[in-house]
């Protein structure tokens, strides 16, 4: 008996700066893009994420890749 | 009265169904070339999937303006 890790779809999370708070700290908002293939390369995800962020008025703070996986006992 | 803008990019997947990717607050100076370049990159890198398979072609791109008028706001 061993546990197998089966990848599910990944998520791209763009952290965008939508403004500045009264005390001068940046206000951040997350934009998630679901249904990203778990087999996608980091480079491809980065390139697509930056090109999408480039279409928006909000400056891009960071790009995260969120990988999901299911554990199955076989 | 508040107006919000959303950029909606439509793609066709392998089954011919429509898949959309939406972004809030698009830049005001977006051109057709800028948007189609981004959409072509999405298709070329092929990182997105959907219930009907990979994204295979561009369908359309729209900017949708929504105007919200408050008729009643509790004090």
mmCIF file of C-alpha atoms in Angstrom:
data_model
loop_
_atom_site.group_PDB
_atom_site.id
_atom_site.type_symbol
_atom_site.label_atom_id
_atom_site.label_comp_id
_atom_site.label_asym_id
_atom_site.label_seq_id
_atom_site.Cartn_x
_atom_site.Cartn_y
_atom_site.Cartn_z
ATOM 1 C CA UNK A 1 0.000 0.000 0.000
ATOM 2 C CA UNK A 2 1.316 3.349 -0.984
ATOM 3 C CA UNK A 3 -0.112 6.782 -1.378
ATOM 4 C CA UNK A 4 -0.049 8.254 -4.872
ATOM 5 C CA UNK A 5 -0.153 11.951 -5.608
ATOM 6 C CA UNK A 6 -2.409 12.746 -8.565
ATOM 7 C CA UNK A 7 -2.108 16.341 -9.825
ATOM 8 C CA UNK A 8 -5.263 18.381 -10.326
ATOM 9 C CA UNK A 9 -5.495 21.612 -12.267
ATOM 10 C CA UNK A 10 -3.295 24.463 -11.109
ATOM 11 C CA UNK A 11 -4.272 28.073 -10.506
ATOM 12 C CA UNK A 12 -2.488 31.283 -11.469
ATOM 13 C CA UNK A 13 -2.873 33.977 -8.847
ATOM 14 C CA UNK A 14 -2.056 37.539 -9.833
ATOM 15 C CA UNK A 15 -1.576 39.930 -6.946
ATOM 16 C CA UNK A 16 -2.497 43.402 -8.206
ATOM 17 C CA UNK A 17 -1.997 46.764 -6.541
ATOM 18 C CA UNK A 18 -5.360 48.495 -6.745
ATOM 19 C CA UNK A 19 -4.430 51.552 -4.726
ATOM 20 C CA UNK A 20 -2.794 52.915 -1.627
ATOM 21 C CA UNK A 21 -4.389 52.982 1.804
ATOM 22 C CA UNK A 22 -4.555 56.075 3.973
ATOM 23 C CA UNK A 23 -1.461 55.022 5.881
ATOM 24 C CA UNK A 24 0.506 54.586 2.659
ATOM 25 C CA UNK A 25 0.395 50.822 2.430
ATOM 26 C CA UNK A 26 -0.514 49.266 -0.925
ATOM 27 C CA UNK A 27 -3.996 47.823 -1.323
ATOM 28 C CA UNK A 28 -3.684 44.425 -2.971
ATOM 29 C CA UNK A 29 -6.257 42.325 -4.735
ATOM 30 C CA UNK A 30 -5.949 38.779 -6.009
ATOM 31 C CA UNK A 31 -7.107 37.713 -9.442
ATOM 32 C CA UNK A 32 -7.211 33.963 -9.914
ATOM 33 C CA UNK A 33 -7.176 32.150 -13.224
ATOM 34 C CA UNK A 34 -8.372 28.599 -12.808
ATOM 35 C CA UNK A 35 -8.112 25.572 -15.088
ATOM 36 C CA UNK A 36 -4.377 25.807 -15.628
ATOM 37 C CA UNK A 37 -2.810 22.514 -16.674
ATOM 38 C CA UNK A 38 -0.661 20.944 -13.989
ATOM 39 C CA UNK A 39 1.834 20.071 -16.749
ATOM 40 C CA UNK A 40 2.278 23.725 -17.819
ATOM 41 C CA UNK A 41 5.837 24.988 -17.414
ATOM 42 C CA UNK A 42 6.653 27.787 -14.990
ATOM 43 C CA UNK A 43 8.037 29.861 -17.864
ATOM 44 C CA UNK A 44 4.827 29.571 -19.895
ATOM 45 C CA UNK A 45 2.688 30.463 -16.880
ATOM 46 C CA UNK A 46 4.883 33.449 -16.106
ATOM 47 C CA UNK A 47 4.792 34.724 -19.700
ATOM 48 C CA UNK A 48 1.012 34.405 -20.010
ATOM 49 C CA UNK A 49 0.438 35.953 -16.578
ATOM 50 C CA UNK A 50 2.594 38.984 -17.338
ATOM 51 C CA UNK A 51 0.962 39.514 -20.723
ATOM 52 C CA UNK A 52 -2.502 39.371 -19.126
ATOM 53 C CA UNK A 53 -1.487 41.694 -16.302
ATOM 54 C CA UNK A 54 -0.169 44.074 -18.945
ATOM 55 C CA UNK A 55 -3.726 44.582 -20.228
ATOM 56 C CA UNK A 56 -4.859 45.968 -16.884
ATOM 57 C CA UNK A 57 -4.481 49.339 -15.260
ATOM 58 C CA UNK A 58 -3.400 47.837 -11.946
ATOM 59 C CA UNK A 59 0.336 47.345 -11.440
ATOM 60 C CA UNK A 60 1.355 43.734 -10.913
ATOM 61 C CA UNK A 61 2.744 42.922 -7.479
ATOM 62 C CA UNK A 62 3.440 39.208 -7.809
ATOM 63 C CA UNK A 63 2.530 36.059 -9.716
ATOM 64 C CA UNK A 64 1.823 32.841 -7.836
ATOM 65 C CA UNK A 65 1.389 29.340 -9.124
ATOM 66 C CA UNK A 66 -0.902 27.228 -6.954
ATOM 67 C CA UNK A 67 -0.588 23.500 -7.626
ATOM 68 C CA UNK A 68 -3.230 21.100 -6.375
ATOM 69 C CA UNK A 69 -3.001 17.375 -6.005
ATOM 70 C CA UNK A 70 -5.161 14.574 -4.736
ATOM 71 C CA UNK A 71 -3.753 11.816 -2.554
ATOM 72 C CA UNK A 72 -4.941 8.348 -3.476
ATOM 73 C CA UNK A 73 -4.169 5.156 -1.604
ATOM 74 C CA UNK A 74 -3.378 2.380 -4.067
ATOM 75 C CA UNK B 1 -23.314 56.336 -10.279
ATOM 76 C CA UNK B 2 -20.315 54.169 -10.779
ATOM 77 C CA UNK B 3 -18.997 52.712 -14.005
ATOM 78 C CA UNK B 4 -16.787 49.658 -14.120
ATOM 79 C CA UNK B 5 -15.045 48.195 -17.142
ATOM 80 C CA UNK B 6 -14.310 44.570 -17.828
ATOM 81 C CA UNK B 7 -12.279 43.074 -20.641
ATOM 82 C CA UNK B 8 -13.765 39.784 -21.803
ATOM 83 C CA UNK B 9 -11.753 37.552 -24.101
ATOM 84 C CA UNK B 10 -13.561 34.682 -25.771
ATOM 85 C CA UNK B 11 -11.894 31.497 -27.007
ATOM 86 C CA UNK B 12 -13.124 28.327 -28.673
ATOM 87 C CA UNK B 13 -12.092 25.025 -27.179
ATOM 88 C CA UNK B 14 -11.648 21.652 -28.902
ATOM 89 C CA UNK B 15 -15.361 20.910 -28.660
ATOM 90 C CA UNK B 16 -16.190 24.260 -30.253
ATOM 91 C CA UNK B 17 -17.562 25.661 -27.018
ATOM 92 C CA UNK B 18 -16.814 29.158 -25.788
ATOM 93 C CA UNK B 19 -14.408 29.794 -22.930
ATOM 94 C CA UNK B 20 -14.011 33.324 -21.594
ATOM 95 C CA UNK B 21 -11.269 34.962 -19.581
ATOM 96 C CA UNK B 22 -12.268 38.218 -17.884
ATOM 97 C CA UNK B 23 -10.066 40.954 -16.491
ATOM 98 C CA UNK B 24 -11.191 43.966 -14.482
ATOM 99 C CA UNK B 25 -10.124 47.526 -15.113
ATOM 100 C CA UNK B 26 -8.449 47.166 -18.540
ATOM 101 C CA UNK B 27 -6.125 49.885 -19.770
ATOM 102 C CA UNK B 28 -7.840 52.665 -21.709
ATOM 103 C CA UNK B 29 -5.391 52.586 -24.598
ATOM 104 C CA UNK B 30 -5.767 48.908 -25.508
ATOM 105 C CA UNK B 31 -5.602 48.248 -29.219
ATOM 106 C CA UNK B 32 -6.771 45.283 -31.216
ATOM 107 C CA UNK B 33 -3.136 44.324 -31.798
ATOM 108 C CA UNK B 34 -2.311 44.346 -28.075
ATOM 109 C CA UNK B 35 -5.260 42.154 -27.185
ATOM 110 C CA UNK B 36 -4.833 39.695 -30.037
ATOM 111 C CA UNK B 37 -1.131 39.345 -29.164
ATOM 112 C CA UNK B 38 -2.047 38.378 -25.601
ATOM 113 C CA UNK B 39 -4.746 35.993 -26.832
ATOM 114 C CA UNK B 40 -2.387 34.387 -29.365
ATOM 115 C CA UNK B 41 0.151 33.867 -26.583
ATOM 116 C CA UNK B 42 -2.488 32.129 -24.456
ATOM 117 C CA UNK B 43 -3.273 29.759 -27.326
ATOM 118 C CA UNK B 44 0.384 29.213 -28.274
ATOM 119 C CA UNK B 45 1.533 28.347 -24.749
ATOM 120 C CA UNK B 46 -1.578 26.231 -24.260
ATOM 121 C CA UNK B 47 -1.556 26.332 -20.457
ATOM 122 C CA UNK B 48 -5.321 26.551 -19.935
ATOM 123 C CA UNK B 49 -7.712 23.676 -20.122
ATOM 124 C CA UNK B 50 -11.505 23.509 -19.948
ATOM 125 C CA UNK B 51 -14.282 20.963 -19.713
ATOM 126 C CA UNK B 52 -14.190 20.777 -23.520
ATOM 127 C CA UNK B 53 -10.426 20.465 -23.960
ATOM 128 C CA UNK B 54 -7.674 22.918 -24.855
ATOM 129 C CA UNK B 55 -8.265 26.427 -26.159
ATOM 130 C CA UNK B 56 -7.724 26.291 -29.927
ATOM 131 C CA UNK B 57 -8.812 29.619 -31.426
ATOM 132 C CA UNK B 58 -9.741 33.209 -30.665
ATOM 133 C CA UNK B 59 -13.418 34.084 -30.765
ATOM 134 C CA UNK B 60 -13.707 37.730 -29.755
ATOM 135 C CA UNK B 61 -12.612 40.364 -27.264
ATOM 136 C CA UNK B 62 -14.936 42.933 -25.754
ATOM 137 C CA UNK B 63 -14.775 45.680 -23.221
ATOM 138 C CA UNK B 64 -17.983 45.729 -21.230
ATOM 139 C CA UNK B 65 -18.956 48.833 -19.306
ATOM 140 C CA UNK B 66 -21.332 48.403 -16.430
ATOM 141 C CA UNK B 67 -23.012 51.421 -14.915
ATOM 142 C CA UNK B 68 -24.404 51.010 -11.440
ATOM 143 C CA UNK B 69 -26.899 53.542 -10.141
ATOM 144 C CA UNK B 70 -27.738 53.518 -6.457
ATOM 145 C CA UNK B 71 -31.457 54.090 -5.979
ATOM 146 C CA UNK B 72 -31.516 53.479 -2.295
ATOM 147 C CA UNK B 73 -28.695 53.219 0.196
ATOM 148 C CA UNK B 74 -29.463 52.708 3.856
ATOM 149 C CA UNK B 75 -28.064 55.520 5.984
#
